[in-house]
Amino acid sequence: MFGNVVLEIPKLAFDEVFEKKKKQKKAKLDTELDARALKEVIKEYKKVVKKHVGRDFPQDPREQLIMARDAVFRSWRNQRAQTYRRINNIDDMLGTAVNVQAMVFGNLGATSGTGVGFTRNPAIGSKEFYGEFLMNAQGEDVMAGIRTPVPILELQKIMPEVYKQLREITTRLEKHYRDMQDFEFTIQNGKLYMLQTRNGKRTGLAAVRVAIQMVEEGLITKEEAIFRVEPNQLYDFLVPRLDEKKVKIEVLATGLPASPGAAVGQIVFTVDEAVEKAGHGGKGNPLILVRAETTPEDIHGMEVAVGILTSGGGMTSHAAVVTRGMGKCCVAGAGEIEVNEKAREMRAKGQVFRQGDWISLDGTTGRVIKGKLNTLDAKPDDSELMKFMGWAEPFRKLGVRANADIPRDAIQARAFGAEGIGLCRTEHMFFAEDRIPYMRAMILTDNEKDRRGALKKLLPMQRADFIGLFRVMDGLPVTIRLLDPPLHEFLPKREELMVEIAVLEARNPRSPRSKKLKGLLRRVEELHEFNPMLGHRGCRLGITYPEITEMQARAIFEAAVIVAKEGVTPHAEVMIPLTATLKEMAHQGGIVRRVAEEVFKEKGAKVHYMVGTMIELPRAALIADEIAKEAEFFSFGTNDLTQTTFGFSRDDVNKVLPTYLAEGIIKQDPFAVIDREGVGELVRIGIERGRKTRPNLEVGICGEHGGDPSSVEFCHAVGMDYVACSPFRVLTARLAAAQAGASDRLKAESGRTK
Ligand code: PEP
Ligand code: MG
């Protein structure tokens, strides 16, 4: 261990020696090697050390102690620690401490042992003494998985007195720290020693349950309880989980909880076999793709698998990032598993698993479990979750809306507690296969007459969508953004068209289809933009083609009048995208208000509505007082505002970001967590200036940041009215907002008592 941890010699170099000796002596277990054999091993170990570090193993205890101490300090800077800090947003400057303790031995014979445990179940939160131990072993033996540890309840039979004392001590520790404890202990010749205790890490499910139990036990207050759950952990309630009741679980390895949820399936080792086994339409048995690591070429296999397991890689590895995007369960970096892709086998805990064997993954805790467990569907109506949210909600001042474009997502969002729609991206309504041709026709045409023709076809579809949204959100605001397509998202790719034409013409130089495509290519080239994100998009589109704004406004108000006649209360908030000047706002707002009046007159009915804008450009934030003369509300589009403030491309930032993060040039991905100093300052200025003109200006956010807990706290602090995020982040945003509100109150109270 010293050789590995302090001298940084690969563990394998020592393991090889040990395994060789075991083979030679025909020993199955490590403990079967006698003293003579162990002395021989030590001799070999010393040679390994000499070979790797060019010096003898230090024999002076003082020198060993100094080296061990320095190794702990050094560990602060190792790759694993750096990655962990980045993921958990821990300051690099904190540094670590070193404790020096007298050593106790758990491997002195049959009355010695060692173990780890939790005062409550960290996976499902039940109130049970939870953990495992090994007799005649040291701590690393429990972790290494060479011998299978025994459930901690068994200790009661083996050493009842020690067990009783362990229960007493850990119960006291939990009371003292007022939180669930994760502890380590060693028994040396029948005497119990506590090695360590700390607040235990837990899943979202366990966090909610433990918080509720502790309130009911009188250990903590409700106000404290709401801080015992990380807002992001609520995501656990939205993904399936393993049914662990009434089954014996054998954990094969614990890797990184790369993407939450559960997956149960048959092992497959190669991507092509995964695709083949999944069959057309993915009708085969569920598959778990097991790899050393994944690469971008593996995507098609990852798509057909229900879960991904990798022995290498970290929280930001390809497998982790891609699966999180896919909403698919993934355990990464499960180093205790050996994957041999060629032989189509995986080894874990001394067992061999082949293609077709069943395993279960828990992406929330990182556990890899032998066999086929059942899964439980997500149930956001979980009564414990509801109870917990019921305690949190009264502290929340910020509203929480969802970003949703279609009624199905809106229904989902309401189920999670969304209080309206904060962003309906109308262009997304046209991504569906049967609609995109009309959208393309509208964009591609070069004359107003044809454009009006295409718009006429789009109008009823758009109106039907709005009717659906208004019905789902009856009585709640529905913020509808007028068309904002960076055109490249809707056009066929220029290069792909060129290739298609070339292929067609090689076959038939006079191909009629090729002729048609050439016409299309010409128009695509005319519309081609060097920087489509800074191009003909946002309100610029509605200003150059006012008929688009007219059609959309008509669809909105006709839909609103129709549902109002059904008894539904529509609250349309029509939003003009990407404005930078008052005149743009006035131009587009003018069209919307005119069409509203026309529709109301035609239909003989009026509905309530507002016209506002997105603040997505630094200029808009700076002249917010001007823009607020015409805009009745602001919604900060912090995706574009981050893009335009940093000058980072939203689509290509990944070329720069990893280096920037590794070098510490920026601390976090500014597209995920709001950059308070720059973008945040523009937001603050925008709100202040906007409300100077219009004190009751409604202000929200609809960029991705609206679902990030730390950004939600910021939005609360700068006095926004609401945040909007994707439906699956609504719960997270609600809790983050409640925590922000509760923090304010706690601060105010502590101010008064001082
Ligand atoms: C934004 O820019 O923050 C926004 C919400 O709009 P989009 O992501 O559609 O550009
Ligand atoms: Mg935008």
CSV table of N, CA and C in Angstrom, one decimal, residues 562-682:
chain,number,residue,atom,x,y,z
A,562,ILE,N,-60.5,30.9,-29.2
A,562,ILE,CA,-61.2,29.6,-29.2
A,562,ILE,C,-61.3,29.0,-27.9
A,563,VAL,N,-60.1,28.9,-27.1
A,563,VAL,CA,-60.1,28.3,-25.8
A,563,VAL,C,-60.9,29.1,-24.8
A,564,ALA,N,-60.9,30.4,-25.0
A,564,ALA,CA,-61.6,31.2,-24.0
A,564,ALA,C,-63.1,30.9,-24.1
A,565,LYS,N,-63.6,30.6,-25.3
A,565,LYS,CA,-65.0,30.3,-25.5
A,565,LYS,C,-65.3,28.9,-24.9
A,566,GLU,N,-64.3,28.1,-24.7
A,566,GLU,CA,-64.5,26.8,-24.0
A,566,GLU,C,-64.5,26.9,-22.5
A,567,GLY,N,-64.2,28.1,-22.0
A,567,GLY,CA,-64.1,28.3,-20.6
A,567,GLY,C,-62.7,28.3,-20.0
A,568,VAL,N,-61.7,28.1,-20.9
A,568,VAL,CA,-60.3,28.1,-20.5
A,568,VAL,C,-59.8,29.5,-20.4
A,569,THR,N,-58.9,29.8,-19.4
A,569,THR,CA,-58.4,31.2,-19.3
A,569,THR,C,-57.0,31.2,-19.9
A,570,PRO,N,-56.8,31.8,-21.1
A,570,PRO,CA,-55.5,31.9,-21.7
A,570,PRO,C,-54.8,33.1,-21.3
A,571,HIS,N,-53.5,32.9,-21.0
A,571,HIS,CA,-52.6,34.1,-20.6
A,571,HIS,C,-51.4,34.1,-21.6
A,572,ALA,N,-51.6,34.7,-22.8
A,572,ALA,CA,-50.5,34.6,-23.7
A,572,ALA,C,-49.5,35.8,-23.4
A,573,GLU,N,-48.2,35.4,-23.4
A,573,GLU,CA,-47.2,36.4,-23.3
A,573,GLU,C,-46.4,36.3,-24.5
A,574,VAL,N,-46.6,37.2,-25.5
A,574,VAL,CA,-45.9,37.1,-26.8
A,574,VAL,C,-44.5,37.7,-26.7
A,575,MET,N,-43.5,37.0,-27.1
A,575,MET,CA,-42.2,37.4,-26.8
A,575,MET,C,-41.4,37.6,-28.1
A,576,ILE,N,-40.8,38.8,-28.2
A,576,ILE,CA,-40.0,39.1,-29.4
A,576,ILE,C,-38.5,38.7,-29.1
A,577,PRO,N,-37.9,37.9,-30.0
A,577,PRO,CA,-36.6,37.4,-29.7
A,577,PRO,C,-35.5,38.4,-30.2
A,578,LEU,N,-34.4,38.3,-29.5
A,578,LEU,CA,-33.1,38.9,-29.9
A,578,LEU,C,-33.2,40.4,-30.3
A,579,THR,N,-33.9,41.2,-29.5
A,579,THR,CA,-34.0,42.6,-29.8
A,579,THR,C,-32.7,43.3,-29.2
A,580,ALA,N,-32.3,44.4,-29.9
A,580,ALA,CA,-31.2,45.1,-29.4
A,580,ALA,C,-31.5,46.6,-29.4
A,581,THR,N,-32.7,47.0,-30.0
A,581,THR,CA,-33.1,48.4,-30.0
A,581,THR,C,-34.5,48.6,-29.7
A,582,LEU,N,-34.9,49.8,-29.3
A,582,LEU,CA,-36.3,50.1,-29.0
A,582,LEU,C,-37.1,50.0,-30.2
A,583,LYS,N,-36.5,50.4,-31.4
A,583,LYS,CA,-37.3,50.4,-32.6
A,583,LYS,C,-37.7,49.0,-33.1
A,584,GLU,N,-36.8,48.1,-32.9
A,584,GLU,CA,-37.1,46.7,-33.2
A,584,GLU,C,-38.3,46.2,-32.4
A,585,MET,N,-38.2,46.5,-31.1
A,585,MET,CA,-39.3,46.1,-30.2
A,585,MET,C,-40.6,46.8,-30.6
A,586,ALA,N,-40.6,48.0,-30.9
A,586,ALA,CA,-41.8,48.8,-31.3
A,586,ALA,C,-42.3,48.2,-32.6
A,587,HIS,N,-41.4,47.9,-33.6
A,587,HIS,CA,-41.9,47.4,-34.9
A,587,HIS,C,-42.6,46.1,-34.7
A,588,GLN,N,-42.0,45.1,-34.0
A,588,GLN,CA,-42.6,43.8,-33.8
A,588,GLN,C,-43.8,43.9,-32.9
A,589,GLY,N,-43.7,44.6,-31.8
A,589,GLY,CA,-44.8,44.8,-30.8
A,589,GLY,C,-46.0,45.4,-31.5
A,590,GLY,N,-45.7,46.3,-32.4
A,590,GLY,CA,-46.8,47.0,-33.2
A,590,GLY,C,-47.6,46.0,-34.0
A,591,ILE,N,-46.9,45.1,-34.7
A,591,ILE,CA,-47.6,44.1,-35.5
A,591,ILE,C,-48.5,43.2,-34.6
A,592,VAL,N,-47.9,42.7,-33.5
A,592,VAL,CA,-48.6,41.8,-32.6
A,592,VAL,C,-49.9,42.5,-32.1
A,593,ARG,N,-49.7,43.7,-31.7
A,593,ARG,CA,-50.9,44.4,-31.1
A,593,ARG,C,-52.0,44.7,-32.1
A,594,ARG,N,-51.5,45.0,-33.3
A,594,ARG,CA,-52.5,45.3,-34.4
A,594,ARG,C,-53.3,44.0,-34.8
A,595,VAL,N,-52.5,42.9,-34.9
A,595,VAL,CA,-53.2,41.6,-35.3
A,595,VAL,C,-54.1,41.2,-34.1
A,596,ALA,N,-53.7,41.4,-32.9
A,596,ALA,CA,-54.6,41.1,-31.8
A,596,ALA,C,-55.9,41.8,-31.9
A,597,GLU,N,-55.8,43.1,-32.2
A,597,GLU,CA,-57.1,43.9,-32.3
A,597,GLU,C,-57.9,43.3,-33.5
A,598,GLU,N,-57.3,43.0,-34.6
A,598,GLU,CA,-58.0,42.5,-35.7
A,598,GLU,C,-58.8,41.2,-35.4
A,599,VAL,N,-58.0,40.3,-34.7
A,599,VAL,CA,-58.6,39.0,-34.4
A,599,VAL,C,-59.8,39.2,-33.4
A,600,PHE,N,-59.6,40.1,-32.4
A,600,PHE,CA,-60.6,40.3,-31.4
A,600,PHE,C,-61.9,40.9,-32.1
A,601,LYS,N,-61.6,41.8,-33.1
A,601,LYS,CA,-62.8,42.4,-33.8
A,601,LYS,C,-63.5,41.3,-34.6
A,602,GLU,N,-62.7,40.6,-35.3
A,602,GLU,CA,-63.3,39.5,-36.2
A,602,GLU,C,-64.2,38.5,-35.4
A,603,LYS,N,-63.6,38.1,-34.2
A,603,LYS,CA,-64.2,37.1,-33.4
A,603,LYS,C,-65.2,37.6,-32.4
A,604,GLY,N,-65.2,38.9,-32.2
A,604,GLY,CA,-66.1,39.5,-31.2
A,604,GLY,C,-65.7,39.0,-29.8
A,605,ALA,N,-64.5,38.8,-29.5
A,605,ALA,CA,-64.1,38.4,-28.1
A,605,ALA,C,-62.7,39.0,-27.9
A,606,LYS,N,-62.4,39.2,-26.6
A,606,LYS,CA,-61.1,39.8,-26.2
A,606,LYS,C,-60.5,38.9,-25.2
A,607,VAL,N,-59.2,38.7,-25.2
A,607,VAL,CA,-58.5,38.0,-24.1
A,607,VAL,C,-57.3,38.8,-23.6
A,608,HIS,N,-56.9,38.5,-22.4
A,608,HIS,CA,-55.7,39.2,-21.8
A,608,HIS,C,-54.5,38.7,-22.5
A,609,TYR,N,-53.5,39.6,-22.8
A,609,TYR,CA,-52.2,39.2,-23.3
A,609,TYR,C,-51.2,40.2,-23.0
A,610,MET,N,-49.9,39.9,-23.1
A,610,MET,CA,-48.8,40.9,-22.9
A,610,MET,C,-47.9,40.7,-24.1
A,611,VAL,N,-47.1,41.8,-24.4
A,611,VAL,CA,-46.1,41.7,-25.4
A,611,VAL,C,-44.8,42.1,-24.7
A,612,GLY,N,-43.8,41.3,-24.8
A,612,GLY,CA,-42.5,41.6,-24.2
A,612,GLY,C,-41.3,41.1,-25.0
A,613,THR,N,-40.2,41.0,-24.4
A,613,THR,CA,-39.0,40.6,-25.3
A,613,THR,C,-38.0,39.8,-24.5
A,614,MET,N,-37.2,39.1,-25.3
A,614,MET,CA,-36.1,38.4,-24.7
A,614,MET,C,-34.9,39.3,-24.6
A,615,ILE,N,-34.2,39.2,-23.5
A,615,ILE,CA,-32.9,40.0,-23.4
A,615,ILE,C,-31.8,39.0,-23.7
A,616,GLU,N,-31.2,39.1,-24.9
A,616,GLU,CA,-30.2,38.1,-25.2
A,616,GLU,C,-28.9,38.7,-25.8
A,617,LEU,N,-28.9,40.0,-25.8
A,617,LEU,CA,-27.8,40.7,-26.3
A,617,LEU,C,-27.3,41.8,-25.3
A,618,PRO,N,-26.0,41.9,-25.2
A,618,PRO,CA,-25.6,42.9,-24.2
A,618,PRO,C,-26.2,44.3,-24.4
A,619,ARG,N,-26.3,44.7,-25.6
A,619,ARG,CA,-26.9,46.0,-25.9
A,619,ARG,C,-28.3,46.1,-25.3
A,620,ALA,N,-29.1,45.1,-25.4
A,620,ALA,CA,-30.4,45.1,-24.9
A,620,ALA,C,-30.4,45.3,-23.4
A,621,ALA,N,-29.5,44.6,-22.7
A,621,ALA,CA,-29.4,44.8,-21.3
A,621,ALA,C,-29.1,46.2,-20.9
A,622,LEU,N,-28.2,46.8,-21.7
A,622,LEU,CA,-27.7,48.1,-21.3
A,622,LEU,C,-28.7,49.2,-21.6
A,623,ILE,N,-29.6,49.0,-22.6
A,623,ILE,CA,-30.6,50.0,-22.9
A,623,ILE,C,-32.0,49.5,-22.5
A,624,ALA,N,-32.0,48.7,-21.4
A,624,ALA,CA,-33.2,48.1,-21.0
A,624,ALA,C,-34.3,49.1,-20.6
A,625,ASP,N,-33.8,50.3,-20.1
A,625,ASP,CA,-34.8,51.3,-19.8
A,625,ASP,C,-35.6,51.8,-21.0
A,626,GLU,N,-34.9,51.8,-22.2
A,626,GLU,CA,-35.5,52.2,-23.4
A,626,GLU,C,-36.5,51.1,-23.9
A,627,ILE,N,-36.0,49.9,-23.9
A,627,ILE,CA,-36.8,48.8,-24.4
A,627,ILE,C,-38.0,48.6,-23.6
A,628,ALA,N,-37.9,48.8,-22.3
A,628,ALA,CA,-39.1,48.6,-21.4
A,628,ALA,C,-40.2,49.6,-21.7
A,629,LYS,N,-40.0,50.6,-22.5
A,629,LYS,CA,-41.0,51.5,-22.9
A,629,LYS,C,-42.1,50.8,-23.7
A,630,GLU,N,-41.6,49.8,-24.5
A,630,GLU,CA,-42.5,49.0,-25.3
A,630,GLU,C,-42.8,47.6,-24.8
A,631,ALA,N,-41.8,47.1,-24.0
A,631,ALA,CA,-41.9,45.7,-23.6
A,631,ALA,C,-42.6,45.6,-22.2
A,632,GLU,N,-43.6,44.8,-22.1
A,632,GLU,CA,-44.3,44.6,-20.8
A,632,GLU,C,-43.6,43.6,-19.9
A,633,PHE,N,-42.8,42.8,-20.5
A,633,PHE,CA,-42.0,41.8,-19.7
A,633,PHE,C,-40.7,41.6,-20.4
A,634,PHE,N,-39.7,41.1,-19.6
A,634,PHE,CA,-38.4,40.7,-20.1
A,634,PHE,C,-38.2,39.2,-19.7
A,635,SER,N,-37.6,38.5,-20.6
A,635,SER,CA,-37.1,37.1,-20.3
A,635,SER,C,-35.7,37.0,-20.7
A,636,PHE,N,-34.8,36.8,-19.8
A,636,PHE,CA,-33.4,36.7,-20.1
A,636,PHE,C,-33.0,35.4,-20.8
A,637,GLY,N,-32.6,35.5,-22.1
A,637,GLY,CA,-32.2,34.4,-22.8
A,637,GLY,C,-30.7,34.2,-22.6
A,638,THR,N,-30.4,33.6,-21.5
A,638,THR,CA,-29.0,33.6,-21.1
A,638,THR,C,-28.1,32.6,-21.9
A,639,ASN,N,-28.7,31.8,-22.8
A,639,ASN,CA,-27.9,31.0,-23.7
A,639,ASN,C,-27.2,32.0,-24.7
A,640,ASP,N,-28.1,32.8,-25.3
A,640,ASP,CA,-27.5,33.7,-26.3
A,640,ASP,C,-26.7,34.8,-25.6
A,641,LEU,N,-27.2,35.2,-24.4
A,641,LEU,CA,-26.5,36.3,-23.7
A,641,LEU,C,-25.1,35.9,-23.3
A,642,THR,N,-25.0,34.6,-23.0
A,642,THR,CA,-23.6,34.1,-22.6
A,642,THR,C,-22.8,34.0,-23.9
A,643,GLN,N,-23.4,33.6,-25.0
A,643,GLN,CA,-22.7,33.5,-26.3
A,643,GLN,C,-22.2,34.9,-26.7
A,644,THR,N,-23.1,35.9,-26.6
A,644,THR,CA,-22.7,37.2,-27.1
A,644,THR,C,-21.9,38.0,-26.1
A,645,THR,N,-21.9,37.6,-24.9
A,645,THR,CA,-21.1,38.4,-23.9
A,645,THR,C,-19.6,37.8,-23.9
A,646,PHE,N,-19.5,36.5,-23.9
A,646,PHE,CA,-18.2,35.9,-23.9
A,646,PHE,C,-17.6,35.9,-25.4
A,647,GLY,N,-18.5,35.9,-26.4
A,647,GLY,CA,-18.1,35.7,-27.7
A,647,GLY,C,-17.7,34.3,-27.9
A,648,PHE,N,-18.2,33.4,-27.1
A,648,PHE,CA,-18.1,31.9,-27.3
A,648,PHE,C,-19.2,31.4,-28.2
A,649,SER,N,-18.9,30.5,-29.1
A,649,SER,CA,-20.0,29.9,-29.9
A,649,SER,C,-20.7,28.8,-29.0
A,650,ARG,N,-22.0,28.9,-29.0
A,650,ARG,CA,-22.8,27.9,-28.2
A,650,ARG,C,-22.5,26.5,-28.8
A,651,ASP,N,-22.4,26.5,-30.1
A,651,ASP,CA,-22.3,25.2,-30.8
A,651,ASP,C,-20.9,24.6,-30.7
A,652,ASP,N,-19.9,25.5,-30.6
A,652,ASP,CA,-18.5,25.0,-30.7
A,652,ASP,C,-17.7,25.1,-29.5
A,653,VAL,N,-18.3,25.6,-28.4
A,653,VAL,CA,-17.5,25.9,-27.2
A,653,VAL,C,-16.7,24.7,-26.7
A,654,ASN,N,-17.1,23.5,-27.0
A,654,ASN,CA,-16.4,22.3,-26.5
A,654,ASN,C,-15.0,22.2,-27.0
A,655,LYS,N,-14.7,23.0,-28.1
A,655,LYS,CA,-13.3,22.9,-28.6
A,655,LYS,C,-12.4,23.7,-27.6
A,656,VAL,N,-12.9,24.6,-26.9
A,656,VAL,CA,-12.1,25.5,-26.0
A,656,VAL,C,-12.3,25.1,-24.6
A,657,LEU,N,-13.5,24.8,-24.2
A,657,LEU,CA,-13.9,24.6,-22.8
A,657,LEU,C,-13.0,23.7,-22.0
A,658,PRO,N,-12.7,22.5,-22.5
A,658,PRO,CA,-11.9,21.6,-21.6
A,658,PRO,C,-10.6,22.2,-21.2
A,659,THR,N,-9.9,22.8,-22.1
A,659,THR,CA,-8.6,23.5,-21.8
A,659,THR,C,-8.9,24.6,-20.8
A,660,TYR,N,-9.9,25.4,-21.1
A,660,TYR,CA,-10.1,26.5,-20.2
A,660,TYR,C,-10.4,26.1,-18.8
A,661,LEU,N,-11.1,25.0,-18.6
A,661,LEU,CA,-11.5,24.5,-17.3
A,661,LEU,C,-10.2,23.9,-16.7
A,662,ALA,N,-9.5,23.1,-17.5
A,662,ALA,CA,-8.3,22.5,-16.9
A,662,ALA,C,-7.2,23.5,-16.5
A,663,GLU,N,-7.1,24.6,-17.2
A,663,GLU,CA,-6.2,25.6,-16.9
A,663,GLU,C,-6.7,26.6,-15.8
A,664,GLY,N,-7.9,26.4,-15.5
A,664,GLY,CA,-8.5,27.3,-14.4
A,664,GLY,C,-8.8,28.7,-14.9
A,665,ILE,N,-8.8,28.9,-16.3
A,665,ILE,CA,-9.1,30.2,-16.8
A,665,ILE,C,-10.5,30.6,-16.5
A,666,ILE,N,-11.5,29.6,-16.7
A,666,ILE,CA,-12.8,29.8,-16.1
A,666,ILE,C,-13.1,28.7,-15.2
A,667,LYS,N,-13.9,28.9,-14.2
A,667,LYS,CA,-14.2,27.8,-13.2
A,667,LYS,C,-15.2,26.8,-13.6
A,668,GLN,N,-16.2,27.3,-14.3
A,668,GLN,CA,-17.3,26.5,-14.7
A,668,GLN,C,-17.8,26.8,-16.1
A,669,ASP,N,-18.5,25.8,-16.7
A,669,ASP,CA,-19.0,26.0,-18.0
A,669,ASP,C,-20.1,27.1,-17.9
A,670,PRO,N,-19.8,28.3,-18.6
A,670,PRO,CA,-20.7,29.4,-18.4
A,670,PRO,C,-22.1,29.2,-19.1
A,671,PHE,N,-22.2,28.1,-19.9
A,671,PHE,CA,-23.5,27.8,-20.5
A,671,PHE,C,-24.3,27.0,-19.6
A,672,ALA,N,-23.7,26.4,-18.5
A,672,ALA,CA,-24.4,25.6,-17.6
A,672,ALA,C,-24.7,26.4,-16.3
A,673,VAL,N,-23.7,27.1,-15.8
A,673,VAL,CA,-23.8,27.9,-14.6
A,673,VAL,C,-23.6,29.3,-14.9
A,674,ILE,N,-24.5,30.2,-14.5
A,674,ILE,CA,-24.4,31.6,-15.0
A,674,ILE,C,-23.1,32.3,-14.5
A,675,ASP,N,-22.5,33.0,-15.4
A,675,ASP,CA,-21.3,33.7,-15.1
A,675,ASP,C,-21.7,35.0,-14.4
A,676,ARG,N,-21.6,35.0,-13.1
A,676,ARG,CA,-22.2,36.1,-12.3
A,676,ARG,C,-21.5,37.4,-12.6
A,677,GLU,N,-20.2,37.3,-12.8
A,677,GLU,CA,-19.4,38.6,-12.9
A,677,GLU,C,-19.7,39.3,-14.2
A,678,GLY,N,-19.9,38.6,-15.3
A,678,GLY,CA,-20.1,39.3,-16.6
A,678,GLY,C,-21.6,39.2,-17.0
A,679,VAL,N,-22.0,38.0,-17.4
A,679,VAL,CA,-23.4,37.8,-17.9
A,679,VAL,C,-24.4,38.2,-16.7
A,680,GLY,N,-24.1,37.8,-15.5
A,680,GLY,CA,-24.9,38.1,-14.4
A,680,GLY,C,-25.0,39.6,-14.2
A,681,GLU,N,-23.9,40.3,-14.4
A,681,GLU,CA,-23.9,41.8,-14.2
A,681,GLU,C,-24.9,42.4,-15.2
A,682,LEU,N,-24.8,41.9,-16.4
A,682,LEU,CA,-25.7,42.4,-17.5
A,682,LEU,C,-27.2,42.2,-17.1
